[in-house]
Structures are given as structure tokens and as C-alpha cells.
Tab-separated table of C-alpha atoms and ligand atoms in Angstrom:
chain	number	residue	atom	x	y	z
A	88	MET	CA	112.994	251.842	0.212
A	89	GLU	CA	110.044	253.394	2.017
A	90	LEU	CA	109.283	256.852	0.638
A	91	VAL	CA	108.210	259.922	2.604
A	92	VAL	CA	104.425	260.394	2.388
A	93	ASN	CA	101.737	262.828	3.502
A	94	GLN	CA	103.425	266.228	3.394
A	95	ILE	CA	101.947	269.692	3.355
A	96	GLY	CA	103.677	273.053	3.274
A	97	LEU	CA	106.985	272.370	1.510
A	98	ASN	CA	109.054	275.438	2.212
A	99	GLY	CA	112.650	276.489	1.661
A	100	GLU	CA	115.479	276.975	-0.814
A	101	ILE	CA	117.374	274.440	-2.911
A	102	ASP	CA	120.633	274.935	-4.811
A	103	ILE	CA	119.855	272.869	-7.877
A	104	PRO	CA	122.602	270.350	-8.797
A	105	SER	CA	124.595	270.947	-11.947
A	106	ASP	CA	123.381	270.249	-15.444
A	107	LYS	CA	123.988	266.686	-16.591
A	108	SER	CA	124.114	267.449	-20.326
A	109	ILE	CA	126.622	270.288	-19.859
A	110	SER	CA	128.744	268.292	-17.387
A	111	HIS	CA	129.151	265.427	-19.890
A	112	ARG	CA	130.035	267.805	-22.667
A	113	SER	CA	132.516	269.804	-20.595
A	114	ILE	CA	134.626	266.655	-20.102
A	115	MET	CA	134.279	265.705	-23.781
A	116	PHE	CA	135.226	269.136	-25.118
A	117	GLY	CA	138.039	269.408	-22.573
A	118	ALA	CA	139.385	266.057	-23.739
A	119	ILE	CA	139.394	266.896	-27.464
A	120	ALA	CA	140.552	270.515	-27.096
A	121	ASN	CA	144.181	271.568	-26.829
A	122	GLY	CA	145.293	272.801	-23.421
A	123	LYS	CA	143.749	272.929	-20.002
A	124	THR	CA	139.989	272.986	-19.315
A	125	THR	CA	138.776	273.666	-15.793
A	126	ILE	CA	135.257	272.706	-14.798
A	127	LYS	CA	133.557	274.171	-11.750
A	128	ASN	CA	130.274	272.702	-10.461
A	129	PHE	CA	130.689	269.452	-12.381
A	130	LEU	CA	127.796	267.069	-11.642
A	131	ARG	CA	129.269	264.134	-9.750
A	132	GLY	CA	126.371	261.833	-10.626
A	133	ASP	CA	126.988	258.294	-11.879
A	134	ASP	CA	126.363	259.197	-15.548
A	135	CYS	CA	128.841	262.075	-15.759
A	136	LEU	CA	131.411	260.078	-13.778
A	137	SER	CA	131.072	257.399	-16.493
A	138	THR	CA	132.087	260.017	-19.069
A	139	LEU	CA	135.001	261.193	-16.921
A	140	LYS	CA	136.268	257.625	-16.488
A	141	ALA	CA	135.800	256.850	-20.205
A	142	PHE	CA	138.163	259.662	-21.209
A	143	GLN	CA	140.673	258.614	-18.574
A	144	ASP	CA	140.518	255.153	-20.183
A	145	LEU	CA	141.286	256.889	-23.505
A	146	GLY	CA	144.498	258.294	-22.045
A	147	VAL	CA	143.347	261.803	-21.066
A	148	LEU	CA	144.749	263.201	-17.817
A	149	ILE	CA	141.781	264.376	-15.735
A	150	GLU	CA	142.258	265.578	-12.153
A	151	ASP	CA	139.596	266.210	-9.527
A	152	ASP	CA	140.551	268.143	-6.379
A	153	GLY	CA	137.020	267.770	-5.031
A	154	GLU	CA	136.044	271.213	-6.242
A	155	THR	CA	137.442	271.761	-9.722
A	156	ILE	CA	137.922	269.148	-12.430
A	157	THR	CA	140.911	269.810	-14.670
A	158	VAL	CA	141.090	268.157	-18.080
A	159	HIS	CA	144.454	268.239	-19.841
A	160	GLY	CA	143.432	267.933	-23.488
A	161	LYS	CA	145.849	267.203	-26.306
A	162	GLY	CA	143.389	267.397	-29.189
A	163	ILE	CA	141.476	264.506	-30.683
A	164	SER	CA	144.703	262.934	-31.912
A	165	GLY	CA	145.860	262.883	-28.274
A	166	LEU	CA	143.363	260.135	-27.421
A	167	THR	CA	144.911	256.687	-27.133
A	168	GLN	CA	143.380	253.243	-27.434
A	169	ALA	CA	141.741	252.027	-24.213
A	170	LYS	CA	143.349	248.945	-22.656
A	171	LYS	CA	139.954	247.283	-22.259
A	172	ALA	CA	136.295	247.799	-23.159
A	173	ILE	CA	134.871	251.075	-21.801
A	174	ASP	CA	131.947	250.835	-19.355
A	175	VAL	CA	129.389	253.631	-19.843
A	176	GLY	CA	127.183	252.413	-16.981
A	177	ASN	CA	123.600	253.669	-17.476
A	178	SER	CA	124.595	256.646	-19.620
A	179	GLY	CA	123.014	257.015	-23.072
A	180	THR	CA	124.659	260.416	-23.458
A	181	THR	CA	128.114	258.920	-22.904
A	182	ILE	CA	127.744	256.052	-25.361
A	183	ARG	CA	126.106	258.122	-28.115
A	184	LEU	CA	128.302	261.222	-27.961
A	185	ILE	CA	131.573	259.345	-27.531
A	186	THR	CA	130.795	257.381	-30.698
A	187	GLY	CA	131.050	260.628	-32.682
A	188	ILE	CA	134.389	261.445	-31.062
A	189	LEU	CA	135.834	257.954	-31.546
A	190	ALA	CA	134.796	258.032	-35.227
A	191	GLY	CA	137.868	260.173	-35.940
A	192	THR	CA	140.479	258.107	-34.093
A	193	ASP	CA	142.853	255.613	-35.718
A	194	PHE	CA	141.947	252.748	-33.380
A	195	SER	CA	139.066	250.521	-32.299
A	196	THR	CA	137.084	250.908	-29.081
A	197	GLU	CA	134.539	248.681	-27.422
A	198	LEU	CA	131.742	250.259	-25.402
A	199	PHE	CA	129.327	248.508	-23.075
A	200	GLY	CA	126.961	249.422	-20.261
A	201	ASP	CA	124.273	248.124	-17.918
A	202	HIS	CA	121.183	246.146	-18.933
A	203	SER	CA	119.272	249.339	-19.838
A	204	ILE	CA	122.087	250.490	-22.161
A	205	ALA	CA	122.007	247.048	-23.817
A	206	LYS	CA	118.468	247.919	-25.022
A	207	ARG	CA	119.031	251.502	-26.238
A	208	PRO	CA	118.769	251.915	-30.030
A	209	MET	CA	122.107	252.854	-31.565
A	210	ASN	CA	121.413	252.795	-35.331
A	211	ARG	CA	120.333	256.410	-35.036
A	212	VAL	CA	123.997	257.232	-34.277
A	213	MET	CA	125.810	254.409	-36.075
A	214	LEU	CA	124.163	254.944	-39.492
A	215	PRO	CA	125.261	258.573	-39.983
A	216	ILE	CA	128.661	257.947	-38.386
A	217	ASN	CA	129.286	254.967	-40.681
A	218	GLN	CA	128.179	257.089	-43.643
A	219	MET	CA	131.053	259.403	-42.678
A	220	GLY	CA	133.518	256.522	-42.994
A	221	ALA	CA	133.835	255.019	-39.493
A	222	GLU	CA	132.907	251.397	-38.842
A	223	CYS	CA	130.523	251.029	-35.900
A	224	SER	CA	128.637	247.854	-35.154
A	225	GLY	CA	126.445	246.504	-32.400
A	226	HIS	CA	126.346	243.224	-30.574
A	227	ASP	CA	125.858	240.097	-32.704
A	228	GLY	CA	124.770	241.968	-35.837
A	229	THR	CA	122.157	244.028	-33.927
A	230	GLU	CA	122.152	247.775	-33.310
A	231	PHE	CA	122.482	247.250	-29.555
A	232	PRO	CA	125.509	247.597	-27.252
A	233	PRO	CA	128.153	246.349	-26.648
A	234	LEU	CA	129.401	248.411	-29.613
A	235	THR	CA	132.649	248.388	-31.526
A	236	ILE	CA	133.763	251.685	-33.058
A	237	LYS	CA	136.612	251.583	-35.560
A	238	GLY	CA	137.607	255.152	-36.294
A	239	THR	CA	139.323	256.719	-39.289
A	240	ARG	CA	141.486	259.833	-39.575
A	241	THR	CA	139.823	260.592	-42.919
A	242	LEU	CA	136.156	261.109	-42.049
A	243	LYS	CA	133.935	262.420	-44.838
A	244	PRO	CA	131.512	265.296	-44.215
A	245	ILE	CA	127.801	264.492	-44.218
A	246	HIS	CA	124.562	266.119	-45.362
A	247	TYR	CA	122.025	264.696	-42.941
A	248	GLN	CA	118.311	265.143	-42.443
A	249	MET	CA	117.711	263.764	-38.967
A	250	PRO	CA	114.888	261.181	-38.733
A	251	VAL	CA	114.546	261.655	-34.939
A	252	ALA	CA	114.595	264.737	-32.720
A	253	SER	CA	117.626	263.855	-30.596
A	254	ALA	CA	120.344	266.061	-29.143
A	255	GLN	CA	122.475	262.979	-28.527
A	256	VAL	CA	122.419	262.001	-32.199
A	257	LYS	CA	122.970	265.596	-33.357
A	258	SER	CA	125.901	265.931	-30.956
A	259	ALA	CA	127.526	262.676	-32.081
A	260	ILE	CA	127.362	263.861	-35.702
A	261	LEU	CA	128.743	267.281	-34.695
A	262	PHE	CA	131.706	265.668	-32.914
A	263	ALA	CA	132.447	263.593	-36.024
A	264	ALA	CA	131.888	266.606	-38.329
A	265	LEU	CA	134.457	268.622	-36.335
A	266	GLN	CA	137.006	266.040	-37.500
A	267	ALA	CA	135.767	265.543	-41.097
A	268	GLN	CA	137.380	266.839	-44.304
A	269	GLY	CA	134.907	269.518	-45.416
A	270	GLU	CA	131.540	271.049	-44.571
A	271	SER	CA	128.736	268.999	-42.994
A	272	VAL	CA	125.089	270.029	-42.928
A	273	ILE	CA	122.675	268.672	-40.314
A	274	ILE	CA	118.955	269.393	-40.485
A	275	GLU	CA	117.067	268.716	-37.265
A	276	LYS	CA	113.592	267.205	-37.172
A	277	GLU	CA	112.781	269.525	-34.276
A	278	LYS	CA	115.152	271.866	-32.497
A	279	THR	CA	116.740	270.030	-29.564
A	280	ARG	CA	119.008	271.148	-26.721
A	281	ASP	CA	121.921	273.082	-28.205
A	282	HIS	CA	124.642	272.754	-25.571
A	283	THR	CA	127.031	271.100	-28.039
A	284	GLU	CA	126.643	273.958	-30.513
A	285	ASP	CA	127.174	276.500	-27.686
A	286	MET	CA	130.292	274.721	-26.504
A	287	ILE	CA	131.795	274.440	-29.996
A	288	ARG	CA	131.725	278.239	-30.053
A	289	GLN	CA	132.869	278.528	-26.443
A	290	PHE	CA	135.919	276.349	-27.215
A	291	GLY	CA	136.835	278.600	-30.161
A	292	GLY	CA	135.223	276.576	-32.973
A	293	GLU	CA	132.967	277.757	-35.773
A	294	ILE	CA	129.412	276.663	-36.446
A	295	ALA	CA	126.561	278.304	-38.373
A	296	ILE	CA	122.986	277.766	-37.224
A	297	SER	CA	119.899	278.889	-39.064
A	298	GLY	CA	116.670	277.524	-37.585
A	299	LYS	CA	116.913	273.752	-37.769
A	300	GLU	CA	119.883	273.788	-40.161
A	301	ILE	CA	123.434	273.517	-38.834
A	302	ARG	CA	126.578	273.943	-40.962
A	303	ILE	CA	129.977	273.001	-39.635
A	304	LYS	CA	133.368	272.736	-41.325
A	305	GLY	CA	136.050	270.257	-40.388
A	306	PRO	CA	138.698	269.730	-39.333
A	307	GLN	CA	138.729	272.251	-36.501
A	308	LYS	CA	141.019	272.709	-33.534
A	309	LEU	CA	139.493	273.644	-30.191
A	310	THR	CA	141.148	275.336	-27.211
A	311	GLY	CA	140.671	274.503	-23.503
A	312	GLN	CA	138.330	276.781	-21.523
A	313	GLU	CA	137.051	277.612	-18.049
A	314	ILE	CA	133.578	276.145	-17.572
A	315	ASN	CA	131.098	276.832	-14.806
A	316	VAL	CA	128.153	274.443	-15.048
A	317	PRO	CA	124.708	275.915	-14.179
A	318	GLY	CA	121.974	273.984	-12.345
A	319	ASP	CA	119.915	271.414	-14.242
A	320	ILE	CA	116.327	272.427	-15.023
A	321	SER	CA	115.558	268.700	-15.376
A	322	SER	CA	116.448	268.265	-11.682
A	323	ALA	CA	114.609	271.468	-10.711
A	324	ALA	CA	111.516	269.970	-12.389
A	325	PHE	CA	110.828	267.656	-9.439
A	326	PHE	CA	110.597	270.614	-7.044
A	327	LEU	CA	108.611	272.716	-9.517
A	328	VAL	CA	105.995	269.976	-9.531
A	329	ALA	CA	106.202	269.315	-5.777
A	330	GLY	CA	105.762	273.030	-5.020
A	331	SER	CA	102.771	273.239	-7.379
A	332	ILE	CA	100.834	270.229	-6.101
A	333	ILE	CA	101.619	269.989	-2.388
A	334	GLU	CA	99.229	272.148	-0.430
A	335	ASN	CA	100.560	275.361	1.089
A	336	SER	CA	104.055	275.228	-0.446
A	337	ARG	CA	106.579	277.831	-1.552
A	338	ILE	CA	109.965	276.688	-2.840
A	339	ILE	CA	112.887	278.764	-4.127
A	340	LEU	CA	115.202	277.085	-6.635
A	341	ASN	CA	118.576	278.756	-7.115
A	342	ASN	CA	120.909	278.773	-10.105
A	343	VAL	CA	118.684	276.978	-12.615
A	344	GLY	CA	120.027	276.926	-16.201
A	345	LEU	CA	117.474	278.585	-18.496
A	346	ASN	CA	118.731	277.743	-21.968
A	347	PRO	CA	115.559	278.206	-24.085
A	348	THR	CA	115.934	274.724	-25.619
A	349	ARG	CA	115.316	273.318	-22.122
A	350	THR	CA	112.585	275.495	-20.618
A	351	GLY	CA	109.426	273.831	-21.978
A	352	ILE	CA	108.359	272.859	-18.458
A	353	LEU	CA	108.116	276.504	-17.407
A	354	GLU	CA	105.700	277.169	-20.275
A	355	VAL	CA	103.638	274.106	-19.305
A	356	ILE	CA	103.383	275.179	-15.661
A	357	GLU	CA	102.267	278.649	-16.716
A	358	GLN	CA	99.677	277.281	-19.172
A	359	MET	CA	98.289	274.970	-16.504
A	360	GLY	CA	97.819	277.939	-14.208
A	361	GLY	CA	100.822	277.405	-11.945
A	362	LYS	CA	102.255	280.176	-9.764
A	363	LEU	CA	105.793	280.528	-11.017
A	364	THR	CA	108.174	283.479	-10.798
A	365	VAL	CA	111.387	283.536	-12.825
A	366	GLU	CA	114.159	285.964	-11.854
A	367	GLU	CA	116.948	285.828	-14.418
A	368	THR	CA	120.468	285.999	-13.003
A	369	GLY	CA	122.774	284.672	-15.755
A	370	ASN	CA	124.155	286.602	-18.721
A	371	LYS	CA	122.764	286.475	-22.276
A	372	GLU	CA	124.937	283.523	-23.371
A	373	ASN	CA	124.463	281.507	-20.200
A	374	LYS	CA	120.949	282.135	-19.072
A	375	ALA	CA	120.252	281.080	-15.502
A	376	GLY	CA	117.803	282.162	-12.873
A	377	LYS	CA	116.051	281.821	-9.594
A	378	LEU	CA	112.656	280.111	-9.757
A	379	ILE	CA	109.957	280.537	-7.130
A	380	ILE	CA	107.065	278.080	-7.208
A	381	GLU	CA	103.910	278.144	-5.109
A	382	THR	CA	100.906	275.840	-4.739
A	383	SER	CA	98.172	276.551	-7.231
A	384	ASP	CA	94.972	275.249	-8.820
A	385	LEU	CA	95.885	273.653	-12.119
A	386	LYS	CA	93.977	272.801	-15.267
A	387	GLY	CA	94.654	270.120	-17.900
A	388	ILE	CA	96.252	271.143	-21.227
A	389	GLU	CA	97.528	269.609	-24.484
A	390	ILE	CA	101.268	269.195	-24.884
A	391	GLY	CA	102.728	268.261	-28.292
A	392	GLY	CA	104.796	269.393	-31.288
A	393	GLU	CA	107.940	271.491	-31.079
A	394	ILE	CA	107.826	271.838	-27.289
A	395	ILE	CA	108.381	268.090	-26.755
A	396	PRO	CA	112.198	268.073	-27.148
A	397	ARG	CA	112.344	271.112	-24.834
A	398	LEU	CA	110.797	269.116	-21.970
A	399	ILE	CA	111.434	265.519	-22.979
A	400	ASP	CA	113.117	264.501	-19.693
A	401	GLU	CA	110.496	266.305	-17.615
A	402	LEU	CA	107.491	264.445	-19.058
A	403	PRO	CA	107.276	261.796	-16.296
A	404	VAL	CA	106.978	264.474	-13.606
A	405	ILE	CA	104.728	266.623	-15.833
A	406	ALA	CA	102.413	263.593	-16.027
A	407	LEU	CA	102.309	263.574	-12.231
A	408	LEU	CA	101.524	267.307	-12.271
A	409	ALA	CA	98.623	266.577	-14.634
A	410	THR	CA	97.147	264.011	-12.220
A	411	GLN	CA	96.554	266.970	-9.880
A	412	ALA	CA	95.083	269.261	-12.551
A	413	GLN	CA	91.354	269.630	-13.177
A	414	GLY	CA	90.407	268.007	-16.496
A	415	THR	CA	92.325	266.035	-19.099
A	416	THR	CA	95.945	266.523	-20.129
A	417	ILE	CA	97.064	265.022	-23.435
A	418	ILE	CA	100.748	264.486	-24.151
A	419	ARG	CA	101.468	263.593	-27.793
A	420	ASP	CA	104.461	263.424	-30.201
A	421	ALA	CA	106.523	261.948	-27.369
A	422	GLU	CA	107.210	258.442	-28.743
A	423	GLU	CA	110.905	258.967	-27.880
A	424	LEU	CA	109.880	258.314	-24.255
A	425	LYS	CA	109.695	254.615	-25.146
A	426	VAL	CA	113.465	254.404	-25.709
A	427	LYS	CA	114.763	256.279	-22.665
A	428	GLU	CA	116.384	254.586	-19.627
A	429	THR	CA	113.156	252.574	-19.575
A	430	ASN	CA	109.899	252.789	-21.565
A	431	ARG	CA	108.724	255.927	-19.765
A	432	ILE	CA	105.225	255.878	-21.318
A	433	ASP	CA	104.518	252.467	-19.806
A	434	ALA	CA	106.419	253.127	-16.577
A	435	VAL	CA	104.590	256.385	-15.788
A	436	ALA	CA	101.138	254.971	-16.548
A	437	THR	CA	101.673	251.674	-14.713
A	438	GLU	CA	103.279	253.068	-11.562
A	439	LEU	CA	101.045	256.128	-11.101
A	440	ASN	CA	97.910	254.062	-11.831
A	441	LYS	CA	98.983	251.688	-9.044
A	442	MET	CA	98.749	254.744	-6.759
A	443	GLY	CA	95.247	255.695	-7.970
A	444	ALA	CA	95.945	257.921	-10.990
A	445	SER	CA	93.912	257.609	-14.173
A	446	ILE	CA	96.428	257.562	-17.024
A	447	GLU	CA	96.091	255.947	-20.452
A	448	PRO	CA	99.314	255.173	-22.280
A	449	THR	CA	99.149	255.876	-26.039
A	450	ASP	CA	101.517	255.201	-28.941
A	451	ASP	CA	103.147	258.597	-28.631
A	452	GLY	CA	102.322	259.828	-25.159
A	453	LEU	CA	99.849	259.784	-22.296
A	454	ILE	CA	96.284	260.858	-21.569
A	455	ILE	CA	95.920	261.896	-17.957
A	456	HIS	CA	92.538	262.408	-16.315
A	457	GLY	CA	92.645	264.685	-13.269
A	458	LYS	CA	92.267	265.411	-10.544
A	459	THR	CA	92.865	262.137	-8.682
A	460	PRO	CA	93.940	261.552	-5.083
A	461	LEU	CA	96.895	259.132	-4.767
A	462	HIS	CA	97.210	256.261	-2.315
A	463	GLY	CA	99.923	253.960	-1.008
A	464	ALA	CA	101.372	251.210	-3.239
A	465	LYS	CA	104.459	249.182	-3.996
A	466	VAL	CA	106.140	250.835	-6.992
A	467	THR	CA	109.351	250.542	-8.984
A	468	SER	CA	111.697	252.962	-10.749
A	469	TYR	CA	112.589	250.253	-13.310
A	470	GLY	CA	116.173	251.404	-12.628
A	471	ASP	CA	115.313	254.812	-14.160
A	472	HIS	CA	116.406	257.815	-12.071
A	473	ARG	CA	113.672	260.156	-13.303
A	474	ILE	CA	110.883	257.613	-12.678
A	475	GLY	CA	112.271	257.082	-9.155
A	476	MET	CA	112.298	260.811	-8.297
A	477	MET	CA	108.852	261.367	-9.821
A	478	LEU	CA	107.445	258.584	-7.616
A	479	GLN	CA	108.898	260.156	-4.469
A	480	ILE	CA	107.162	263.440	-5.342
A	481	ALA	CA	103.937	261.489	-5.974
A	482	ALA	CA	104.290	259.790	-2.577
A	483	LEU	CA	104.252	263.183	-0.836
A	484	LEU	CA	100.546	263.438	-1.789
A	485	VAL	CA	99.617	260.113	-0.173
A	486	LYS	CA	97.515	260.756	2.934
A	487	SER	CA	97.390	257.235	4.319
A	488	GLY	CA	99.317	254.039	3.664
A	489	THR	CA	102.933	253.630	2.620
A	490	VAL	CA	104.819	253.821	-0.655
A	491	GLU	CA	107.601	251.316	-1.131
A	492	LEU	CA	109.994	252.123	-4.017
A	493	GLU	CA	112.046	249.375	-5.616
A	494	LYS	CA	115.354	250.301	-7.312
A	495	ALA	CA	115.624	253.689	-5.599
A	496	GLU	CA	119.417	253.628	-6.009
A	497	ALA	CA	119.012	254.634	-9.702
A	498	ILE	CA	118.410	258.215	-8.534
A	499	SER	CA	122.174	258.776	-8.102
A	500	VAL	CA	122.514	258.741	-11.901
A	501	SER	CA	121.586	262.434	-12.049
A	502	TYR	CA	120.817	263.614	-8.510
A	503	PRO	CA	122.786	261.915	-5.706
A	504	ALA	CA	121.560	264.452	-3.080
A	505	PHE	CA	117.881	264.272	-4.095
A	506	PHE	CA	116.531	262.889	-0.814
A	507	ASP	CA	118.716	265.240	1.288
A	508	ASP	CA	117.524	268.271	-0.670
A	509	LEU	CA	113.881	267.248	-0.422
A	510	ASN	CA	114.361	266.715	3.300
A	511	LYS	CA	115.245	270.422	3.692
A	512	LEU	CA	111.707	271.355	2.624
A	513	TYR	CA	109.684	269.345	5.146
A	514	GLN	CA	108.118	271.220	8.065
B	1186	LIG	C1	120.464	264.465	-23.822
B	1186	LIG	C2	119.527	264.368	-24.821
B	1186	LIG	C3	118.210	263.739	-24.662
B	1186	LIG	C4	117.859	263.593	-23.190
B	1186	LIG	C5	118.998	263.034	-22.380
B	1186	LIG	C6	120.209	263.954	-22.471
B	1186	LIG	C7	121.743	265.117	-24.111
B	1186	LIG	O1	118.232	262.458	-25.236
B	1186	LIG	O2	116.711	262.780	-23.042
B	1186	LIG	O3	118.634	262.898	-21.035
B	1186	LIG	O4	122.489	265.449	-23.154
B	1186	LIG	O5	122.046	265.336	-25.292
B	1186	LIG	P1	117.887	262.205	-26.793
B	1186	LIG	O6	118.972	262.802	-27.609
B	1186	LIG	O7	117.820	260.712	-26.939
B	1186	LIG	O8	116.559	262.866	-27.019
């Protein structure tokens, strides 16, 4: 599709769409809890709908009246064998987290997805889950989907030092540990998003967290809850960058979830010299807020270490931000970007360089030399929603020429109304 180019003065207010990570988990917890869970502001993006459909396939009654989703959970033992293989679409969160849930069932499940899912590494989840007594295997002796998960009602607890910083892996182990016979201990490599831990507590479970160490006893019974999903800071990120780099802009972003394990991008914008105001509106447990972003002069910085998991999904659009900053920005410790929906290190460097940026891909990140004007080009999202949205924001800077985006449809994975929302900001 042809992208909108050459904008100045983005102005207006956006109600940020609901958080993808929390939406997935609200269906999962609802399905394994006992009783009714109601979910308001569920993200109806392709990924979360894959999770919803997966649990329907596993026999859970889930109703959607267009506003509220109601999940009628009967506990983990209430799940029944799916009649056919479950399609997770493009969703890494679905396939990884559901593996931990299925580990405790007394049946086998097959999981498959699109061609990107068929390349996502799964040993990171299958190895610990198999250590707990389930039998998971990939396609043709590899670690890649389609996967078969043969569960067991007698899962063993695990003591696990995580080799990768991954909330998906941690969450899969937590779901299995909730069903195991005894106490599990998980030690994170770096602290990652903690929505699963929050929701274990919210659904009446017990979990002890001390820094990077998590202790959880199984088996536990959870109880259905009322969930209200806040806006996704990973979706807000595109407007935070647009508002910073498009001349003469001021954008207000409402209802953005501000869980501290997700707010690395706000720290980066501040360090680069961005004009950002945060007005907190949520309560202590569910931090949320209104963000106001204005155009500013930016400078290059170094981004690495513990902050990386707190902005991992925002790195493609942060790289774009850095193309408009004076000086060099170095992103390191971000090798996980290579195994996302696409290899995001290569995708960001290749596509933005086509538009005139000066970005060097490295083994664990990117080196971005700013400030560079951007020009028209033919670009692709590689079927990756976040690359697609980042390229539309980049296109807004293009003064002459056109930007043609291939595979724009991927954007509906996390933000179906992206183009409509952006449209509200044009003069
Ligand atoms: C997610 C965890 C992250 C993130 C993904 C969502 C989650 O993946 O990139 O978009 O909801 O747990 P990893 O666990 O692979 O880092």
C-alpha cells in the first residue's frame, strides 16, 4: 500500500488500544481459573483472537457481546482435547504460553501457525517444560512448530536459571509450575514484563518474587476475576516517536499502561532530550497514565543492559527515533530481536537504509548515525506488524517521493485501527 508522507504538525488525542500481553493472559487465566472471568477492553487484534479461539478449541466456553468477553473457566482439568490441530496464526505469545498450560493436561495437542511461527525457536520453552515431565516436540525432530505437547497430570516442580530474558518463557514455566507437585524456583536472566506474576495474584494465587528470583508452589486453584485491560505502551510507542520527530507536533495519548517492566521507552525519550509529560491516572497496582509528547531536538545515546527487556518491542521504532537524533545511537544486548516475528535487526537496518538512514546492524543490536533526512522507497514489513507501523511513521518524514509498503496487512496483529488513529492527527 502507499503510505502517507510529508506531514508536519501532528496534533490531537489517541485512545491507545489495549495491551496485547495482558489481553492474551486474561483469556488464559480465565480459562484455567474456576468460575466466570469478564474482560473489558480486550484487544481484538489477530494475535489475541488466536488465543481466544485456541481456548475455545480446548472446550472453554468464551462469549463476546462486542464489548465484554466472558470466559467460563472450569479449572485446568476442565480443558478438553481439541478436535484438530490448533492454529496460533502469527502469535508467539499464544504458542509459548499455551505450551505451559497444556503441560498439565492428560491429552496431546498439536499447535501450528504461519510461516513466521514455523521459524520461532521453541527449545527455550520445550526444554524446561519437558524437564517438568511433559513431552513436547517440534516438527521432524527440530525445535520448530508444528509442535506436539503431551501433557501429564503429575508435573514435577523445577529449579530453573533462565538462559534467555523472555517473559514468554518465564510465563510458560509459571503456568506449568502452577500445576506441578511442589515448589518451583525460576531465576530470570534479566527482569522481564511481569504481567503473568501480577495476574497469578489477581486470580487469587500465591507467588513470591525477590528481584530476579520467583518462587511458586503447585498445585494452585485460581478464581475467575473482572479484568479491565489498559492501553498498550508498545502501541503508544509509534505516536511517541511520531510526536517527537515530526516538526511542530503535540500528541496526547490516553490510558497507556505504565507497568515499570514496560516503560523503558519513556526513559529513552527523556535521555535523548524528548519533550514528554506523564500524568499518572491508574492506581498503584495497575499503573496507567496520559502521555503528552511534543517535537524536540534529540541527541544520540547508548541503550543496553537491563533496560532492553523493558523496551524490546519498541526497538524498531526507537531506531527510527535515533535516525532523527544528532549523533550516534548504539543499541546493544538486543540479540533477541533476531528471533521476533522477523529478524528485526536486519529488517530495521535494511528498510530504513533504503529510505536514506545510516544504520549498521551488529550481532546484538544496531548503530544508528543521525541525523539523516529520509526519502521515498519501496519497503516491506516482512509480515511483521511492528516493522510495518514503524515504516509508516518513517514515511511521514519523507518530503518528496512516495513510500510503498509491502505486507501492510500484518499491522492488524496488534493494532487494527492504526491507520485510522494516525489519520486523526493530520492537519
Ligand atoms: C511478550 C514477551 C516478549 C515480547 C512479545 C510479548 C509477552 O517476547 O517481545 O511481544 O507477552 O510475554 P519474549 O518473551 O520472546 O521476549
